[in-house]
Amino acid sequence: MLLNKIAQARKTFEEYREVDDQLRQARKVNLFSQSAKTEINKIKGTLGSYHALHQMDNEAFPKKDFSYEIKKLESVLKTGLKTMSRDELMGFSRLFKSLDDDLKMKWTIYAGNKNKDIIGLLESLENIVQNPQDIRQLISELKTFEKKWPVTPATINRYNDHFNSANKVISEMNASTGVQDFITRVATNQATVEDLTDEVIVWLRTKQLTNKLVIKFR
């Protein structure tokens, strides 16, 4: 009878140890699954940014061959989470991290170059428009997009809306290229009397800005 109790206790202990091992394995898989989900979301963000940028400007962000990455993904899916190591997952993620870094850098440069001229003109107009605070806000928002990452189609749509708003402000000033050059020179303290062409004077009078222009010796 005692032997039966010992045998039963041993069986119960072995069953407990087996269940405990399964729980440990389940927790391990769950933690790995959460890590995998995080990495996959990062990859989805990278691919989403690539697609949005390519759709916006396929010359600045040309089509990329993802055949190598697809083969790696197929290998990952074939292996499965239970037998995959974290190093294998991170190795796959690094493929897209490189793409993400490259796209982010290119977007920052792209948006910065696109913003440069129009922000410069807005800054020049800031002192002569009736609503300078709106101009400052628009400039700030345009600059914000240079550092925004990842980007989505909605992000790019908002950026384009702000860019179009900036163009509208400039368009409403009815400033020709010559007048724009004059405004820029005034803003940088480089304007001289020789810059006061007939075209510029007519524009200043039309916009009732002659009282804002001060002439002095350097």
GROMACS .gro file of C-alpha atoms in nm:
model
  218
    1MET     CA    1   0.000   0.000   0.000
    2LEU     CA    2   0.287   0.229   0.087
    3LEU     CA    3   0.451   0.144  -0.242
    4ASN     CA    4   0.133   0.236  -0.423
    5LYS     CA    5   0.124   0.574  -0.248
    6ILE     CA    6   0.490   0.635  -0.335
    7ALA     CA    7   0.427   0.538  -0.696
    8GLN     CA    8   0.122   0.767  -0.708
    9ALA     CA    9   0.316   1.053  -0.552
   10ARG     CA   10   0.597   1.006  -0.803
   11LYS     CA   11   0.348   1.003  -1.089
   12THR     CA   12   0.182   1.318  -0.955
   13PHE     CA   13   0.520   1.490  -0.922
   14GLU     CA   14   0.619   1.392  -1.275
   15GLU     CA   15   0.286   1.519  -1.405
   16TYR     CA   16   0.336   1.845  -1.214
   17ARG     CA   17   0.687   1.882  -1.355
   18GLU     CA   18   0.558   1.817  -1.705
   19VAL     CA   19   0.283   2.076  -1.664
   20ASP     CA   20   0.534   2.322  -1.516
   21ASP     CA   21   0.767   2.269  -1.813
   22GLN     CA   22   0.479   2.328  -2.050
   23LEU     CA   23   0.386   2.649  -1.868
   24ARG     CA   24   0.745   2.769  -1.883
   25GLN     CA   25   0.757   2.690  -2.254
   26ALA     CA   26   0.424   2.866  -2.307
   27ARG     CA   27   0.548   3.177  -2.126
   28LYS     CA   28   0.867   3.168  -2.330
   29VAL     CA   29   0.671   3.141  -2.655
   30ASN     CA   30   0.435   3.416  -2.543
   31LEU     CA   31   0.722   3.654  -2.462
   32PHE     CA   32   0.887   3.572  -2.793
   33SER     CA   33   0.555   3.617  -2.970
   34GLN     CA   34   0.520   3.966  -2.819
   35SER     CA   35   0.874   4.050  -2.929
   36ALA     CA   36   0.803   3.916  -3.276
   37LYS     CA   37   0.483   4.122  -3.294
   38THR     CA   38   0.679   4.438  -3.202
   39GLU     CA   39   0.940   4.371  -3.470
   40ILE     CA   40   0.676   4.291  -3.731
   41ASN     CA   41   0.494   4.617  -3.653
   42LYS     CA   42   0.821   4.804  -3.707
   43ILE     CA   43   0.865   4.628  -4.041
   44LYS     CA   44   0.507   4.714  -4.140
   45GLY     CA   45   0.578   5.077  -4.052
   46THR     CA   46   0.891   5.077  -4.269
   47LEU     CA   47   0.711   4.921  -4.565
   48GLY     CA   48   0.419   5.161  -4.517
   49SER     CA   49   0.657   5.458  -4.527
   50TYR     CA   50   0.828   5.323  -4.837
   51HIS     CA   51   0.497   5.276  -5.017
   52ALA     CA   52   0.372   5.624  -4.922
   53LEU     CA   53   0.695   5.793  -5.034
   54HIS     CA   54   0.713   5.595  -5.358
   55GLN     CA   55   0.354   5.690  -5.439
   56MET     CA   56   0.433   6.056  -5.365
   57ASP     CA   57   0.753   6.079  -5.574
   58ASN     CA   58   0.872   5.767  -5.752
   59GLU     CA   59   1.185   5.939  -5.879
   60ALA     CA   60   1.309   6.051  -5.539
   61PHE     CA   61   1.197   5.721  -5.385
   62PRO     CA   62   1.237   5.463  -5.664
   63LYS     CA   63   1.093   5.113  -5.672
   64LYS     CA   64   1.294   4.862  -5.468
   65ASP     CA   65   1.341   4.491  -5.526
   66PHE     CA   66   1.229   4.305  -5.212
   67SER     CA   67   1.293   3.952  -5.344
   68TYR     CA   68   1.574   3.889  -5.094
   69GLU     CA   69   1.366   4.009  -4.800
   70ILE     CA   70   1.069   3.800  -4.917
   71LYS     CA   71   1.287   3.487  -4.926
   72LYS     CA   72   1.404   3.560  -4.573
   73LEU     CA   73   1.044   3.611  -4.460
   74GLU     CA   74   0.939   3.281  -4.617
   75SER     CA   75   1.224   3.113  -4.429
   76VAL     CA   76   1.113   3.272  -4.103
   77LEU     CA   77   0.752   3.162  -4.153
   78LYS     CA   78   0.865   2.810  -4.241
   79THR     CA   79   1.075   2.786  -3.925
   80GLY     CA   80   0.792   2.896  -3.697
   81LEU     CA   81   0.804   3.079  -3.366
   82LYS     CA   82   0.857   2.773  -3.147
   83THR     CA   83   1.193   2.684  -3.298
   84MET     CA   84   1.310   3.032  -3.400
   85SER     CA   85   1.570   3.207  -3.188
   86ARG     CA   86   1.562   3.576  -3.101
   87ASP     CA   87   1.886   3.622  -3.295
   88GLU     CA   88   1.720   3.485  -3.608
   89LEU     CA   89   1.428   3.724  -3.565
   90MET     CA   90   1.654   4.024  -3.502
   91GLY     CA   91   1.869   3.928  -3.801
   92PHE     CA   92   1.560   3.944  -4.021
   93SER     CA   93   1.455   4.275  -3.864
   94ARG     CA   94   1.796   4.428  -3.935
   95LEU     CA   95   1.730   4.392  -4.307
   96PHE     CA   96   1.442   4.637  -4.273
   97LYS     CA   97   1.614   4.855  -4.013
   98SER     CA   98   1.871   4.943  -4.278
   99LEU     CA   99   1.593   5.032  -4.522
  100ASP     CA  100   1.414   5.234  -4.253
  101ASP     CA  101   1.728   5.437  -4.171
  102ASP     CA  102   1.790   5.507  -4.539
  103LEU     CA  103   1.430   5.616  -4.606
  104LYS     CA  104   1.421   5.836  -4.297
  105MET     CA  105   1.740   6.016  -4.400
  106LYS     CA  106   1.616   6.064  -4.758
  107TRP     CA  107   1.277   6.196  -4.638
  108THR     CA  108   1.443   6.446  -4.403
  109ILE     CA  109   1.662   6.576  -4.686
  110TYR     CA  110   1.373   6.575  -4.934
  111ALA     CA  111   1.135   6.769  -4.708
  112GLY     CA  112   1.414   7.006  -4.600
  113ASN     CA  113   1.506   7.091  -4.959
  114LYS     CA  114   1.141   7.134  -5.056
  115ASN     CA  115   1.077   7.358  -4.755
  116LYS     CA  116   1.390   7.570  -4.790
  117ASP     CA  117   1.284   7.825  -5.050
  118ILE     CA  118   0.922   7.857  -4.947
  119ILE     CA  119   1.007   7.892  -4.576
  120GLY     CA  120   1.268   8.153  -4.665
  121LEU     CA  121   1.005   8.355  -4.851
  122LEU     CA  122   0.751   8.314  -4.571
  123GLU     CA  123   1.006   8.443  -4.322
  124SER     CA  124   1.061   8.742  -4.547
  125LEU     CA  125   0.687   8.811  -4.562
  126GLU     CA  126   0.640   8.771  -4.188
  127ASN     CA  127   0.708   9.139  -4.113
  128ILE     CA  128   0.477   9.280  -4.377
  129VAL     CA  129   0.164   9.066  -4.356
  130GLN     CA  130  -0.130   9.143  -4.130
  131ASN     CA  131  -0.121   8.804  -3.958
  132PRO     CA  132   0.247   8.727  -3.880
  133GLN     CA  133   0.149   8.472  -3.613
  134ASP     CA  134  -0.019   8.258  -3.880
  135ILE     CA  135   0.297   8.271  -4.089
  136ARG     CA  136   0.511   8.167  -3.791
  137GLN     CA  137   0.276   7.877  -3.718
  138LEU     CA  138   0.285   7.763  -4.080
  139ILE     CA  139   0.666   7.776  -4.086
  140SER     CA  140   0.683   7.575  -3.762
  141GLU     CA  141   0.445   7.309  -3.894
  142LEU     CA  142   0.632   7.273  -4.223
  143LYS     CA  143   0.959   7.221  -4.035
  144THR     CA  144   0.794   6.960  -3.812
  145PHE     CA  145   0.734   6.733  -4.110
  146GLU     CA  146   1.108   6.713  -4.178
  147LYS     CA  147   1.150   6.513  -3.856
  148LYS     CA  148   0.824   6.317  -3.866
  149TRP     CA  149   0.879   5.941  -3.897
  150PRO     CA  150   0.744   5.697  -3.995
  151VAL     CA  151   0.526   5.861  -4.257
  152THR     CA  152   0.194   5.743  -4.395
  153PRO     CA  153  -0.024   5.859  -4.684
  154ALA     CA  154  -0.215   6.070  -4.428
  155THR     CA  155   0.112   6.230  -4.313
  156ILE     CA  156   0.206   6.321  -4.668
  157ASN     CA  157  -0.144   6.456  -4.737
  158ARG     CA  158  -0.117   6.683  -4.432
  159TYR     CA  159   0.228   6.798  -4.541
  160ASN     CA  160   0.099   6.877  -4.890
  161ASP     CA  161  -0.193   7.069  -4.738
  162HIS     CA  162   0.048   7.285  -4.536
  163PHE     CA  163   0.274   7.333  -4.837
  164ASN     CA  164  -0.024   7.440  -5.049
  165SER     CA  165  -0.132   7.679  -4.773
  166ALA     CA  166   0.215   7.837  -4.784
  167ASN     CA  167   0.191   7.877  -5.160
  168LYS     CA  168  -0.153   8.030  -5.121
  169VAL     CA  169  -0.019   8.290  -4.876
  170ILE     CA  170   0.254   8.383  -5.121
  171SER     CA  171   0.015   8.383  -5.416
  172GLU     CA  172  -0.225   8.617  -5.237
  173MET     CA  173   0.058   8.868  -5.200
  174ASN     CA  174   0.066   8.888  -5.583
  175ALA     CA  175   0.443   8.921  -5.565
  176SER     CA  176   0.630   8.862  -5.890
  177THR     CA  177   0.974   8.703  -5.892
  178GLY     CA  178   1.131   9.049  -5.891
  179VAL     CA  179   0.924   9.157  -5.593
  180GLN     CA  180   1.002   8.832  -5.412
  181ASP     CA  181   1.373   8.895  -5.464
  182PHE     CA  182   1.329   9.245  -5.323
  183ILE     CA  183   1.143   9.116  -5.016
  184THR     CA  184   1.417   8.860  -4.954
  185ARG     CA  185   1.689   9.125  -4.983
  186VAL     CA  186   1.501   9.350  -4.739
  187ALA     CA  187   1.464   9.064  -4.490
  188THR     CA  188   1.839   8.995  -4.504
  189ASN     CA  189   1.934   9.365  -4.487
  190GLN     CA  190   2.083   9.355  -4.835
  191ALA     CA  191   1.835   9.581  -5.018
  192THR     CA  192   1.951   9.912  -5.166
  193VAL     CA  193   1.778  10.202  -5.342
  194GLU     CA  194   1.867  10.040  -5.673
  195ASP     CA  195   1.637   9.750  -5.583
  196LEU     CA  196   1.340   9.988  -5.579
  197THR     CA  197   1.235   9.925  -5.936
  198ASP     CA  198   0.910  10.061  -6.080
  199GLU     CA  199   0.761   9.713  -6.042
  200VAL     CA  200   0.853   9.702  -5.673
  201ILE     CA  201   0.725  10.054  -5.602
  202VAL     CA  202   0.391   9.982  -5.771
  203TRP     CA  203   0.357   9.663  -5.566
  204LEU     CA  204   0.439   9.843  -5.240
  205ARG     CA  205   0.177  10.110  -5.314
  206THR     CA  206  -0.085   9.852  -5.417
  207LYS     CA  207  -0.032   9.661  -5.093
  208GLN     CA  208  -0.015   9.985  -4.894
  209LEU     CA  209   0.328   9.892  -4.761
  210THR     CA  210   0.520  10.209  -4.843
  211ASN     CA  211   0.490  10.326  -4.483
  212LYS     CA  212   0.661  10.007  -4.365
  213LEU     CA  213   0.969  10.065  -4.578
  214VAL     CA  214   1.246  10.267  -4.413
  215ILE     CA  215   1.552  10.388  -4.604
  216LYS     CA  216   1.874  10.464  -4.414
  217PHE     CA  217   2.250  10.481  -4.467
  218ARG     CA  218   2.457  10.186  -4.355
   0.00000   0.00000   0.00000
